[in-house]
Structures are given as C-alpha cells and as structure tokens.
Coordinates of C-alpha atoms in Angstrom, one line a residue:
M47 CA 1.3 -39.2 8.5
D48 CA 0.7 -42.4 6.5
T49 CA 2.8 -44.9 4.7
H50 CA 2.0 -43.5 1.3
N51 CA 4.0 -40.3 1.6
G52 CA 7.2 -42.3 2.2
V53 CA 7.9 -41.0 5.7
L54 CA 6.7 -44.1 7.7
I55 CA 8.8 -47.0 6.5
S56 CA 7.6 -49.6 9.0
A57 CA 5.7 -49.9 12.3
C58 CA 5.7 -52.7 14.9
E59 CA 3.3 -53.0 17.8
F60 CA 4.8 -54.6 20.9
I61 CA 1.9 -53.8 23.3
K62 CA -1.5 -53.2 21.8
D63 CA -2.4 -49.5 21.7
H64 CA 0.6 -48.7 24.0
L65 CA 4.1 -49.5 22.7
Y66 CA 5.3 -49.1 19.1
F67 CA 8.6 -49.3 17.2
V68 CA 8.7 -47.4 14.0
T69 CA 11.2 -46.5 11.2
L70 CA 11.0 -43.1 9.7
K71 CA 12.5 -41.7 6.5
T72 CA 12.7 -38.1 7.3
S73 CA 15.0 -35.3 8.4
I74 CA 12.6 -34.1 11.0
K75 CA 11.6 -35.7 14.2
P76 CA 8.2 -36.3 15.7
R77 CA 6.9 -34.0 18.4
S78 CA 5.0 -35.6 21.3
T79 CA 1.3 -34.8 21.6
S80 CA -1.3 -35.2 24.3
N81 CA -1.9 -38.7 23.0
T82 CA 1.5 -40.0 21.9
H83 CA 5.0 -39.7 23.3
Y84 CA 7.9 -40.1 20.8
F85 CA 11.5 -40.9 21.7
S86 CA 14.7 -42.0 20.0
I87 CA 18.0 -43.3 21.4
D88 CA 20.0 -43.1 18.1
E89 CA 22.1 -40.1 19.3
E90 CA 22.2 -41.1 22.9
L91 CA 23.3 -44.7 23.1
I92 CA 26.2 -44.9 20.7
Y93 CA 28.4 -47.8 20.0
E94 CA 32.2 -47.0 20.1
N95 CA 33.6 -48.9 17.2
F96 CA 37.1 -50.2 16.5
F97 CA 37.0 -50.4 12.8
S98 CA 33.7 -51.1 10.8
D99 CA 32.0 -52.8 13.7
F100 CA 28.8 -51.0 15.0
G101 CA 27.2 -53.2 17.7
P102 CA 25.5 -54.8 19.5
L103 CA 25.3 -52.2 22.2
N104 CA 26.8 -53.3 25.5
L105 CA 25.0 -54.6 28.6
A106 CA 25.1 -51.2 30.4
M107 CA 23.4 -49.5 27.5
L108 CA 20.7 -52.2 27.4
F109 CA 20.1 -51.7 31.1
R110 CA 19.8 -47.9 30.7
Y111 CA 17.4 -48.4 27.8
C112 CA 15.2 -50.7 29.9
M113 CA 15.1 -48.4 32.9
K114 CA 14.3 -45.5 30.6
L115 CA 11.5 -47.3 28.8
N116 CA 10.1 -48.6 32.2
R117 CA 9.8 -45.0 33.4
K118 CA 8.2 -43.8 30.2
R119 CA 5.6 -46.6 30.3
K120 CA 4.7 -45.8 33.9
V121 CA 4.0 -42.1 32.9
A122 CA 2.3 -43.2 29.7
Y123 CA -0.2 -45.4 31.7
Q124 CA -0.9 -42.6 34.1
T125 CA -1.6 -40.1 31.3
N126 CA -3.1 -42.7 28.9
K127 CA -0.5 -42.0 26.2
K128 CA 1.0 -44.3 23.5
I129 CA 4.7 -44.6 23.3
V130 CA 6.6 -44.7 20.0
H131 CA 10.2 -45.5 19.9
Y132 CA 11.3 -44.2 16.5
T133 CA 14.5 -44.7 14.5
T134 CA 15.8 -43.8 11.1
V135 CA 16.6 -45.7 8.0
D136 CA 20.3 -45.7 8.8
P137 CA 20.9 -49.4 8.9
Q138 CA 23.3 -49.4 11.8
S139 CA 21.2 -47.2 14.0
R140 CA 18.1 -49.1 13.1
V141 CA 19.4 -52.6 14.0
N142 CA 20.8 -51.3 17.3
A143 CA 17.5 -49.7 18.2
A144 CA 15.6 -52.9 17.2
Y145 CA 18.0 -55.0 19.3
L146 CA 17.2 -52.8 22.4
I147 CA 13.4 -52.9 22.1
A148 CA 13.3 -56.6 21.3
S149 CA 15.6 -57.4 24.2
Y150 CA 13.3 -55.3 26.4
A151 CA 10.3 -57.4 25.2
I152 CA 12.2 -60.6 26.2
L153 CA 13.2 -59.3 29.6
Y154 CA 10.0 -57.4 30.6
L155 CA 7.2 -58.6 28.3
E156 CA 8.0 -62.3 28.6
K157 CA 8.5 -62.8 24.8
T158 CA 10.7 -65.5 23.4
P159 CA 13.5 -64.4 21.0
E160 CA 11.4 -65.6 18.1
E161 CA 8.3 -63.8 19.2
A162 CA 10.2 -60.5 19.7
Y163 CA 11.9 -60.9 16.4
S164 CA 8.7 -61.8 14.5
I165 CA 7.2 -58.5 15.7
L166 CA 10.1 -56.6 14.2
L167 CA 9.5 -58.3 10.9
E168 CA 5.9 -57.3 10.6
G169 CA 5.0 -55.0 7.8
I170 CA 7.0 -53.9 4.8
Q171 CA 10.5 -52.9 5.7
P172 CA 14.2 -53.3 4.8
S173 CA 16.0 -56.3 6.4
F174 CA 18.2 -55.8 9.4
I175 CA 21.9 -55.8 8.6
P176 CA 24.0 -58.3 10.6
Y177 CA 26.7 -57.4 13.1
R178 CA 30.4 -57.9 12.2
D179 CA 33.6 -58.3 14.1
A180 CA 36.1 -55.6 15.1
S181 CA 38.7 -56.4 12.5
S182 CA 39.6 -54.2 9.6
G183 CA 38.8 -55.0 6.0
I184 CA 36.0 -57.3 4.8
S185 CA 34.1 -59.5 7.2
I186 CA 32.9 -62.9 6.1
F187 CA 31.3 -64.0 9.5
H188 CA 28.2 -62.3 10.8
V189 CA 26.1 -62.3 13.9
S190 CA 22.4 -61.6 13.4
I191 CA 20.0 -59.6 15.6
L192 CA 18.2 -62.9 16.3
D193 CA 21.5 -64.4 17.6
C194 CA 21.8 -61.5 20.0
L195 CA 18.2 -61.9 21.2
Q196 CA 18.7 -65.6 21.8
A197 CA 21.9 -64.9 23.7
V198 CA 20.1 -62.4 26.0
Y199 CA 17.3 -64.9 26.5
K200 CA 19.6 -67.8 27.5
A201 CA 21.8 -65.6 29.6
N202 CA 18.8 -64.3 31.5
H203 CA 17.4 -67.7 32.2
L204 CA 20.8 -69.0 33.3
G205 CA 21.2 -66.1 35.8
F206 CA 24.1 -64.4 34.0
F207 CA 22.5 -61.1 34.7
N208 CA 19.5 -59.6 36.6
F209 CA 18.6 -56.0 36.0
D210 CA 16.8 -55.9 39.3
D211 CA 20.2 -56.5 40.9
F212 CA 22.7 -54.8 38.5
D213 CA 25.4 -52.3 39.4
V214 CA 25.6 -50.3 36.2
D215 CA 28.0 -47.9 37.8
E216 CA 30.5 -50.7 38.4
Y217 CA 30.2 -51.9 34.8
E218 CA 30.8 -48.4 33.4
Y219 CA 33.6 -47.5 35.7
Y220 CA 35.8 -50.6 35.3
E221 CA 35.3 -50.9 31.6
R222 CA 37.2 -47.7 31.1
V223 CA 40.9 -48.1 30.2
E224 CA 42.1 -45.8 32.9
N225 CA 40.2 -47.9 35.5
G226 CA 41.3 -51.3 34.5
D227 CA 39.5 -52.1 31.2
L228 CA 37.8 -55.2 32.6
N229 CA 34.4 -56.8 32.1
W230 CA 32.6 -59.8 33.7
I231 CA 31.4 -62.4 31.2
V232 CA 30.1 -65.2 33.4
P233 CA 29.1 -64.7 37.0
Q234 CA 31.7 -65.8 39.6
K235 CA 33.6 -67.5 36.8
F236 CA 35.1 -65.3 34.1
I237 CA 36.4 -61.8 33.9
A238 CA 38.2 -60.5 30.8
F239 CA 40.7 -57.7 31.1
C240 CA 43.5 -55.9 29.3
G241 CA 47.0 -57.4 29.9
P242 CA 48.9 -55.9 32.8
H243 CA 52.3 -54.3 32.4
S244 CA 55.4 -54.3 34.6
T245 CA 54.7 -50.8 35.9
T246 CA 51.6 -48.5 36.2
K247 CA 52.1 -45.5 33.9
I248 CA 50.7 -43.7 30.9
E249 CA 52.5 -44.6 27.6
N250 CA 51.6 -42.8 24.4
G251 CA 48.4 -41.6 26.0
Y252 CA 47.3 -45.1 27.0
P253 CA 47.1 -46.1 30.7
L254 CA 49.1 -49.2 31.6
H255 CA 48.4 -51.0 34.9
S256 CA 50.7 -53.2 36.9
P257 CA 49.5 -56.5 38.4
E258 CA 49.2 -54.8 41.8
S259 CA 46.6 -52.4 40.4
Y260 CA 44.2 -55.4 40.2
F261 CA 44.9 -57.1 43.5
N262 CA 42.2 -55.4 45.6
Y263 CA 39.4 -55.8 43.1
F264 CA 40.3 -59.4 42.4
K265 CA 40.4 -60.4 46.1
K266 CA 37.1 -58.7 46.8
N267 CA 35.5 -60.5 43.9
N268 CA 36.9 -64.0 44.7
I269 CA 39.1 -64.0 41.6
T270 CA 41.7 -66.7 42.4
T271 CA 43.3 -67.5 39.1
V272 CA 44.9 -65.5 36.3
I273 CA 45.5 -66.9 32.8
R274 CA 47.8 -65.0 30.5
L275 CA 47.5 -65.7 26.8
N276 CA 50.0 -63.1 25.4
K277 CA 53.8 -62.9 25.7
K278 CA 55.3 -62.2 29.1
I279 CA 55.3 -58.4 29.9
Y280 CA 55.2 -58.7 33.7
D281 CA 56.6 -61.2 36.2
A282 CA 54.0 -63.8 37.0
N283 CA 55.4 -64.2 40.5
R284 CA 53.8 -60.8 41.4
F285 CA 50.4 -62.5 41.2
I286 CA 51.6 -65.8 42.7
D287 CA 53.3 -64.1 45.7
C288 CA 50.0 -62.4 46.5
G289 CA 48.1 -65.7 46.6
F290 CA 46.8 -66.0 43.0
Q291 CA 47.2 -69.0 40.8
H292 CA 48.9 -68.0 37.5
K293 CA 49.1 -69.9 34.2
D294 CA 50.7 -69.0 30.8
L295 CA 49.0 -70.3 27.7
F296 CA 50.6 -68.3 25.0
F297 CA 49.5 -68.2 21.3
V298 CA 50.1 -65.5 18.7
D299 CA 48.1 -62.3 18.7
G300 CA 45.1 -62.6 16.4
S301 CA 45.4 -66.4 15.9
T302 CA 43.6 -69.4 17.4
P303 CA 44.9 -71.8 20.1
N304 CA 45.8 -75.4 19.4
D305 CA 43.8 -78.3 21.1
H306 CA 46.4 -78.7 23.9
I307 CA 46.0 -75.0 25.0
L308 CA 42.2 -75.4 24.7
R309 CA 42.2 -78.5 27.0
Q310 CA 44.5 -76.8 29.5
F311 CA 42.3 -73.7 29.6
L312 CA 39.1 -75.7 30.2
S313 CA 40.7 -77.9 32.8
M314 CA 42.2 -75.1 34.7
S315 CA 38.9 -73.1 34.6
E316 CA 36.9 -76.0 35.8
C317 CA 39.3 -76.7 38.7
A318 CA 39.7 -73.1 39.8
P319 CA 38.5 -72.5 43.4
G320 CA 37.1 -69.1 42.5
A321 CA 36.7 -66.9 39.4
V322 CA 39.2 -66.8 36.6
A323 CA 40.7 -63.5 35.2
V324 CA 41.7 -64.0 31.6
H325 CA 43.8 -61.6 29.5
C326 CA 45.8 -61.3 26.3
K327 CA 47.1 -58.0 25.1
A328 CA 43.8 -56.2 24.6
G329 CA 41.7 -58.8 26.3
L330 CA 39.4 -59.2 23.3
G331 CA 40.4 -61.7 20.7
R332 CA 42.3 -64.6 22.3
T333 CA 40.6 -64.0 25.6
G334 CA 37.0 -64.1 24.2
S335 CA 37.7 -67.1 22.0
L336 CA 38.7 -69.4 24.9
I337 CA 35.9 -68.1 27.2
G338 CA 33.5 -68.7 24.3
C339 CA 34.5 -72.4 24.3
Y340 CA 33.8 -72.7 28.0
I341 CA 30.3 -71.1 27.6
M342 CA 29.5 -73.5 24.7
K343 CA 30.6 -76.5 26.8
H344 CA 29.0 -75.7 30.1
Y345 CA 25.9 -73.7 29.1
N346 CA 25.1 -75.2 25.7
F347 CA 25.2 -71.9 23.8
N348 CA 25.7 -72.3 20.1
V349 CA 28.6 -70.4 18.6
M350 CA 26.6 -67.4 17.4
E351 CA 25.0 -67.0 20.9
A352 CA 28.4 -67.3 22.6
I353 CA 30.0 -64.6 20.4
A354 CA 26.9 -62.4 20.8
W355 CA 26.9 -62.6 24.6
I356 CA 30.6 -62.0 25.0
R357 CA 30.4 -58.9 22.7
I358 CA 27.4 -57.6 24.7
C359 CA 29.5 -57.9 27.8
R360 CA 32.8 -56.8 26.2
P361 CA 32.4 -55.1 22.8
G362 CA 35.0 -56.0 20.2
S363 CA 35.7 -59.5 21.4
I364 CA 36.5 -62.5 19.1
I365 CA 38.0 -61.3 15.9
G366 CA 38.6 -62.6 12.4
P367 CA 39.6 -66.3 12.1
Q368 CA 38.7 -66.8 15.8
Q369 CA 35.0 -66.7 14.8
Q370 CA 35.4 -69.6 12.4
W371 CA 37.6 -71.5 14.9
L372 CA 34.8 -71.3 17.5
K373 CA 32.3 -72.6 14.9
E374 CA 34.5 -75.6 14.3
K375 CA 34.7 -76.3 18.1
E376 CA 31.0 -76.0 18.7
Q377 CA 30.0 -79.7 18.3
L378 CA 33.1 -80.8 20.3
M379 CA 32.2 -78.5 23.1
W380 CA 28.6 -79.7 23.2
I381 CA 29.7 -83.4 23.3
S382 CA 32.4 -82.6 26.0
G383 CA 29.8 -80.7 28.1
N384 CA 27.4 -83.6 28.0
K385 CA 30.1 -86.0 29.1
Y386 CA 31.2 -83.6 31.9
R387 CA 27.7 -83.2 33.3
E388 CA 27.0 -86.9 33.0
S389 CA 30.1 -87.7 35.1
I390 CA 29.6 -85.0 37.7
F391 CA 25.8 -84.8 38.1
G392 CA 24.7 -88.1 36.5
S393 CA 22.7 -86.3 33.8
P394 CA 23.9 -84.3 30.7
Y395 CA 20.9 -82.0 31.1
K396 CA 21.7 -80.6 34.5
F397 CA 22.9 -77.1 33.8
P398 CA 24.3 -74.5 36.3
V399 CA 22.0 -71.6 37.0
H400 CA 23.4 -68.6 38.8
N401 CA 21.6 -67.0 41.7
Y402 CA 23.6 -63.8 41.4
G403 CA 24.4 -62.3 38.1
I404 CA 27.4 -60.2 37.0
Y405 CA 27.7 -56.9 38.8
S406 CA 25.3 -58.1 41.5
K407 CA 24.7 -55.6 44.3
K408 CA 23.3 -58.2 46.5
L409 CA 26.3 -60.5 46.2
K410 CA 28.6 -57.5 46.9
E411 CA 26.7 -56.8 50.1
L412 CA 26.7 -60.5 51.2
S413 CA 30.5 -60.7 50.6
L414 CA 31.1 -57.9 53.0
H415 CA 29.9 -60.1 55.9
N416 CA 30.6 -63.6 54.6
S417 CA 33.5 -65.4 52.9
F418 CA 33.0 -66.7 49.4
S419 CA 33.7 -70.2 50.6
S420 CA 30.8 -70.0 53.0
L421 CA 28.6 -68.6 50.2
K422 CA 29.6 -71.3 47.7
N423 CA 26.4 -73.3 48.0
E424 CA 24.3 -70.1 47.5
L425 CA 25.9 -69.0 44.3
L426 CA 24.6 -71.8 42.0
H427 CA 21.9 -74.3 41.7
Y428 CA 21.7 -77.0 39.1
D429 CA 18.5 -77.7 37.1
D430 CA 17.7 -80.2 34.3
S431 CA 14.5 -78.5 33.3
V432 CA 16.4 -75.5 32.0
S433 CA 17.7 -77.7 29.3
K434 CA 14.4 -77.2 27.5
I435 CA 15.4 -73.6 27.0
L436 CA 19.0 -74.3 26.1
N437 CA 18.2 -77.1 23.6
K438 CA 15.1 -75.5 22.2
V439 CA 15.0 -75.7 18.4
D440 CA 13.3 -72.9 16.6
T441 CA 10.9 -74.3 14.0
M442 CA 9.6 -70.9 12.8
N443 CA 10.4 -70.1 9.2
I444 CA 12.2 -66.7 9.5
D445 CA 13.5 -65.6 6.2
E446 CA 15.1 -62.6 7.7
K447 CA 17.8 -64.6 9.5
R448 CA 18.6 -66.4 6.3
K449 CA 19.0 -63.1 4.5
S450 CA 21.2 -61.7 7.2
N451 CA 23.5 -64.7 7.2
T452 CA 24.0 -64.5 3.4
K453 CA 24.7 -60.8 3.4
T454 CA 28.5 -60.8 3.5
L455 CA 30.5 -58.9 0.9
K456 CA 27.7 -56.6 -0.1
S457 CA 27.1 -55.2 3.5
D458 CA 30.8 -54.7 4.0
R459 CA 31.1 -52.8 0.7
E460 CA 28.3 -50.6 1.9
D461 CA 30.1 -49.9 5.1
N462 CA 33.3 -49.1 3.2
P463 CA 32.2 -47.8 -0.2
K464 CA 35.6 -46.6 -1.3
G465 CA 37.1 -50.1 -0.7
T466 CA 39.8 -48.7 1.6
R467 CA 41.3 -51.2 4.0
C468 CA 43.2 -50.5 7.2
E469 CA 44.9 -53.8 7.5
L470 CA 46.2 -55.2 10.8
P471 CA 49.6 -56.8 10.8
S472 CA 49.8 -60.4 9.7
V473 CA 49.7 -62.9 12.6
K474 CA 51.4 -65.6 10.6
D475 CA 54.8 -64.3 11.4
K476 CA 55.4 -65.3 15.0
E477 CA 58.6 -63.3 15.2
R478 CA 56.6 -60.1 15.1
V479 CA 55.5 -60.8 18.6
S480 CA 59.0 -60.3 20.0
T481 CA 60.4 -57.7 17.5
G482 CA 58.3 -54.8 18.7
A483 CA 56.1 -54.6 15.5
L484 CA 52.5 -53.5 16.3
T485 CA 50.1 -56.5 16.6
Q486 CA 46.3 -56.7 16.5
G487 CA 46.2 -56.1 20.3
D488 CA 48.4 -53.0 20.0
H489 CA 46.0 -51.5 17.3
L490 CA 43.0 -52.2 19.5
N491 CA 44.6 -50.7 22.5
Q492 CA 45.6 -47.6 20.6
I493 CA 42.0 -47.1 19.5
K494 CA 40.8 -47.4 23.1
A495 CA 43.4 -44.8 24.1
R496 CA 42.1 -42.4 21.5
R497 CA 38.6 -42.7 22.9
R498 CA 39.7 -41.2 26.1
L499 CA 40.4 -37.8 24.4
P500 CA 37.5 -35.3 24.1
R501 CA 35.9 -35.3 20.7
P502 CA 36.1 -32.1 18.7
H503 CA 33.3 -29.5 19.4
S504 CA 32.1 -31.4 22.4
S505 CA 31.6 -30.0 25.9
I506 CA 33.1 -32.3 28.5
S507 CA 31.6 -30.5 31.5
G508 CA 29.2 -33.4 32.1
C509 CA 31.7 -36.2 31.8
R510 CA 32.0 -38.3 34.9
T511 CA 35.6 -38.5 35.7
T512 CA 35.4 -39.8 39.3
R513 CA 34.3 -43.1 40.7
P514 CA 30.6 -43.4 41.6
K515 CA 29.9 -43.6 45.3
E516 CA 28.7 -47.2 45.0
V517 CA 32.1 -48.4 43.7
E518 CA 34.9 -48.7 46.1
P519 CA 38.4 -47.8 45.0
Q520 CA 40.2 -50.8 43.7
L521 CA 42.6 -49.8 40.9
E522 CA 45.5 -47.4 41.4
S523 CA 45.1 -44.5 39.0
P524 CA 48.1 -44.3 36.7
L525 CA 48.0 -40.5 37.3
K526 CA 49.2 -41.1 40.8
V527 CA 52.4 -42.5 39.5
T528 CA 53.1 -40.0 36.8
K529 CA 51.7 -36.9 38.5
V530 CA 54.1 -33.9 38.1
N531 CA 52.3 -31.3 40.2
D532 CA 50.0 -31.1 43.1
K533 CA 46.9 -30.4 41.0
P534 CA 45.1 -33.4 39.8
S535 CA 44.9 -33.7 36.0
T536 CA 41.4 -34.1 34.7
T537 CA 42.3 -34.0 31.0
V538 CA 43.8 -37.5 31.0
L539 CA 40.9 -39.1 32.9
K540 CA 38.2 -37.6 30.8
R541 CA 36.5 -40.0 28.4
P542 CA 35.0 -39.2 25.0
T543 CA 31.4 -38.3 24.8
R544 CA 30.2 -41.7 25.9
S545 CA 26.5 -41.2 25.7
V546 CA 25.5 -43.5 28.5
L547 CA 27.6 -41.7 31.0
I548 CA 27.5 -38.1 29.7
R549 CA 24.1 -37.5 28.2
R550 CA 22.0 -39.7 30.4
N551 CA 20.3 -36.8 32.1
V552 CA 19.0 -35.7 28.7
W553 CA 17.0 -38.9 28.4
L554 CA 16.6 -40.4 31.8
G555 CA 13.3 -38.7 32.2
N556 CA 9.8 -40.1 32.0
S557 CA 9.2 -43.9 32.4
V558 CA 7.5 -47.6 33.4
C559 CA 5.7 -51.1 33.1
G560 CA 2.8 -52.9 31.3
T561 CA 1.2 -55.9 29.7
R562 CA 1.8 -58.0 26.7
T563 CA -0.2 -58.7 23.6
L564 CA 0.8 -59.8 20.1
V565 CA -1.3 -58.0 17.5
R566 CA -0.7 -56.3 14.2
P567 CA -0.3 -52.6 14.8
N568 CA -3.3 -50.3 14.1
M569 CA -1.4 -47.2 13.1
S570 CA -4.5 -45.2 12.6
K571 CA -4.6 -44.9 16.4
V572 CA -1.1 -43.5 16.6
N573 CA -0.7 -39.8 15.8
L574 CA 2.3 -39.4 13.5
S575 CA 1.2 -36.2 12.0
C576 CA 2.8 -33.7 14.4
L577 CA 6.3 -33.1 13.3
R578 CA 8.7 -30.2 13.7
P579 CA 12.0 -29.5 12.0
I580 CA 15.2 -30.0 14.0
T581 CA 16.2 -26.5 15.0
R582 CA 19.8 -27.4 15.6
S583 CA 22.1 -29.9 13.8
I584 CA 22.9 -32.8 16.2
T585 CA 25.6 -35.2 15.4
K586 CA 27.6 -37.8 17.3
S587 CA 30.5 -35.5 17.3
S588 CA 28.7 -32.3 18.3
I589 CA 26.3 -32.6 21.2
S590 CA 26.1 -30.3 24.2
L591 CA 26.4 -32.2 27.4
D592 CA 24.4 -31.5 30.6
S593 CA 26.2 -31.6 33.9
G594 CA 24.9 -32.3 37.3
S595 CA 23.1 -35.5 36.3
S596 CA 22.6 -38.3 38.7
L597 CA 21.7 -41.9 38.3
H598 CA 18.4 -43.2 39.6
S599 CA 17.2 -46.7 40.0
S600 CA 14.1 -47.9 38.2
I601 CA 10.9 -46.8 39.9
I602 CA 9.3 -50.1 39.1
S603 CA 10.5 -53.5 39.6
R604 CA 11.0 -55.9 36.7
P605 CA 8.4 -58.6 36.3
T606 CA 9.8 -61.8 37.7
I607 CA 10.5 -64.5 35.2
A608 CA 10.7 -67.6 37.3
R609 CA 13.7 -69.8 36.5
A610 CA 13.0 -73.5 36.4
G611 CA 13.7 -75.2 39.6
K612 CA 14.8 -72.1 41.4
N613 CA 13.4 -71.6 44.9
N614 CA 11.7 -68.4 45.9
G615 CA 14.2 -67.9 48.7
T616 CA 17.3 -67.9 46.5

C-alpha cells in the first residue's frame, strides 16, 4: 500500500526500522505478516466521557499501553519484526493514540516532549484536535497534545509516578464510584475524591459513601487532612473524632474561589503533617482547580500542564470558567512559589522530587513495617538542577500547537454538528445550592452512576467486580448496608465495558524494549499491503468480552531515566 491510493494518510517512525505510528483511511484493518506486526488500541482503551470531552486517556491506560508495547517490542526483536501502531482518521481516536505512543517515547525512548511531538508532525497529515473540558456546550479553552506530553515529562522527572513501581490495580479499583471514586494527584500530598454523605447507601443507582468508609484507606496512606469545598452534607466531627484535621472552604458548585479561600487552601496544604484529601460534590471542578494552583506554585507547572496532569490522573477535572481562572493565577503562583522556596530552602530553584510516585508498591510495602513519620526523610529530596527541566523554554517553531490553540468554535461544532446543547444549571444563583436543584456536581455524579450499568449488547462475564488481591479492603461496600437477601448482588457492582479492565486479555499479548533514533520513516521497508476485511462489526457498544484474564507485570524493566541529584540508593 502506498500514499497514492489514499489509504495511508501519514506515517511516523519512532525507532528506525522498528516502531511506526500510522494513520489509515480505510474500513479494513492490516493483517500482521512475517515481517510486520500491526496493532491498534482504538477499540480497547476508550475514554469515558461526561459530555463532549474525549481525553486524554488516564494514567492507568497509559501504563497498560506502555506494558503492552514493551512486550510487543521484545517479541519483535526476537523475531526481527517491525511494529506498526495504526489508528484511523477519526480525530478523537487519532489524538488519543498519538498521545499514548508519544508519551511512551518520552518515558522509554528518552525523548523530550518536543522531540516526540515533532515525530508526530512528520509527513502530510491533518492536525491533531485539542482536548476540551467536561462541560456541556461550546468550549473556548483547549489543552493540546503537546501540553499533555509536557505534563507527563515534568511529572516523570519530579517523581509523580514511576511505571516500574505502579499499582495499576489500586488505581483502577478505587477510581470506581462504588469503591470510593478517588484518585491520587500528587504523591503523599493530594488525593481527590467524591464528597462523602451522611450514610453509606445507594441512591438513584449511585453509591454514596459515609466518612467512615474512607477511614481505613486514609490512615494507611498517611492522609491527615480533609478539605471540603461543597455545602455540608455530613458532620465534620466524624472525621475530626477519628483524628483527621477537617476544614471547610465552601464556594458555589462550578464557580471559582476568591483569593481568601485560595490562600487558606495553600496554607493548610503546606502545613499539613501528611497528605490532604480534597473533595467537593463530584471531586472534579472545584477540587481540581485548587490542587492545580498548588502544583503551579510548588512544581512550576504552567496552567496547561497542570490541567493536563490533573485530568490524566482524574479525568473530567477543572471545568468551564475554572480553566480561565487558573490561567489568571499562573503568574501569581509562580511568584509565590519562588518566594516560598527562597524562604524555606534559600533558593527559588530548589524543587521537591518524590522518591515514591503515586500508587507506589514499594512505599506500600515500607509503610507496613515503618511509620510515615519515620519515613519522612525518605519520601522527598530537593534539587535545584531539576529547575532546568521545569523552566525550560521550547524554542522550536511548532505550528501545530498554534493551530490547536486557535481551533475553538470550529472543533466544537464538529463534535456537536446539530448545535444541541445540554446545559448545566447556572452557578450564578447561589440559592440553588440549598434548594435541591441539580448542580454541576450532581450532573457529573449522575453520569458516573450510569457508567456502572452494563452497556447494551455487551457481555459482562469478563468484568472484574471484586477487589484484586494486591489491594486490601478499605472502603465499605454500600451493598453491605442495603443488602436485602443473603445472595450478594453482582448487578450493582458491575461496571460498564471499561476496556482497560474488561478487554485487557484481548490485547495484553506480545511485547518489549529497544533503542532510539530519530529519522524520517522509510515506509518502503514496511509491508502495508496485506489487509483483510473485518469479518465482524466491532463498536464501542458491542464487543464480546473474554473472561479469565489476569494481570501480568512487564517482562522487561523500564530504562532508568536518572533524575538530577537523586542518589542511586533512593
């Protein structure tokens, strides 16, 4: 197949004669040959949207993609095969696939965000559409794929995550609404979660958790402080009596905080003896906005990187006007961060680097035998050389980013061609908070609740409804409170066809590791001629699921990217 017949739209070479990313315009999929292995993740790693949002894919999906590609590369080297990750011209699937392989290049091929992005831009191809927020209607604030790559790059160098020490089971278990709906954002500092209720129950199909449901998990993970941003639904003394600090910083659902609330949040977070659990109603908008300010202040992320990282950890975070508010606070946070580090460390360029990332297996093991107070000096080290990474200014002339940032109303009309809008309630009327009218957080929670129901025409036999062995019981299941018979109900617990959990055994096959070279692709060496029609229609809503799958750790270890100033022993 060549580019003249219109099937091959673009081709990018990430490793010479070994790893390619291509876009195909065809209704058939390539068949692997003795020389080339083809694979796609478009129908396997699927973003669960709230409204018109479509990405970026979360951290667990990125982890699973990296492990999958590592195994494929190992097999490919042994059999002397080329690997081609292909996607379609569908703009949403294409940008998510590109985000995955470019992030892989950053984490495993030692590319910079600009290098990985420039490879994606090689050849003639349509531009990558930008990501948008999880609000309804038209979006006027966008996050580009390059912003996401820079967020992954910075987070990796600051030790926010480490895929050699990452408990993907814990991530996937606790992000589910029936298991707590919580996500770590910054290691040993911030966890975002859905607001607790007065009792543990299921209401209108949505699991509600009492404060007591979180006690065990919070204590085992050194969470000492709870900050509530929404109206009072539970008695704060239930946290306080159990030894947690609790603070109320209320502002209206969907709105932005005033400067007094922002200062209180930053001060309390900085003084907290352990990690801080932050929640509003859904744990997305108000929660993500304030955590974003902390990340800009203490880690020098720009606003786009902060939004991108928080959404990678907790999809749907930071909504509507909260995005512009964060942009307005960017310079203030940078200046405040410099003053803070100058006063504490004597240098504005000394940044905290985490020795254990979020969902760290090693830290979990250490905490079983040591108190967190005794581990305090092992959790962080401070380095001024990492400031070169955080303050790096990209001088490359990348027209693609400029095009993405100017693509506003047009891209939204393409997402919603009929112009229909499912408006959220106005947040200007503060009385709505107390009158029982549905707010933005209510709408988002309702969408999450609907995800738990099986999709039409989908088998749920392969759905994991029980806790993985590695994750200890922490949250009380609401079913234990509302159970009406002796037989456990599996219907309520089952989640929709979440591809990472349900279909992983379909694609967690071949894998592996390799080298890096930046060259223009020689597609004459890649066999794209062997194609076969799809024998069965496969859609996101109708995919047969395999049962009996199991998770496997990567066969190979990730190449170590030394962090500046970090000792080998840490």
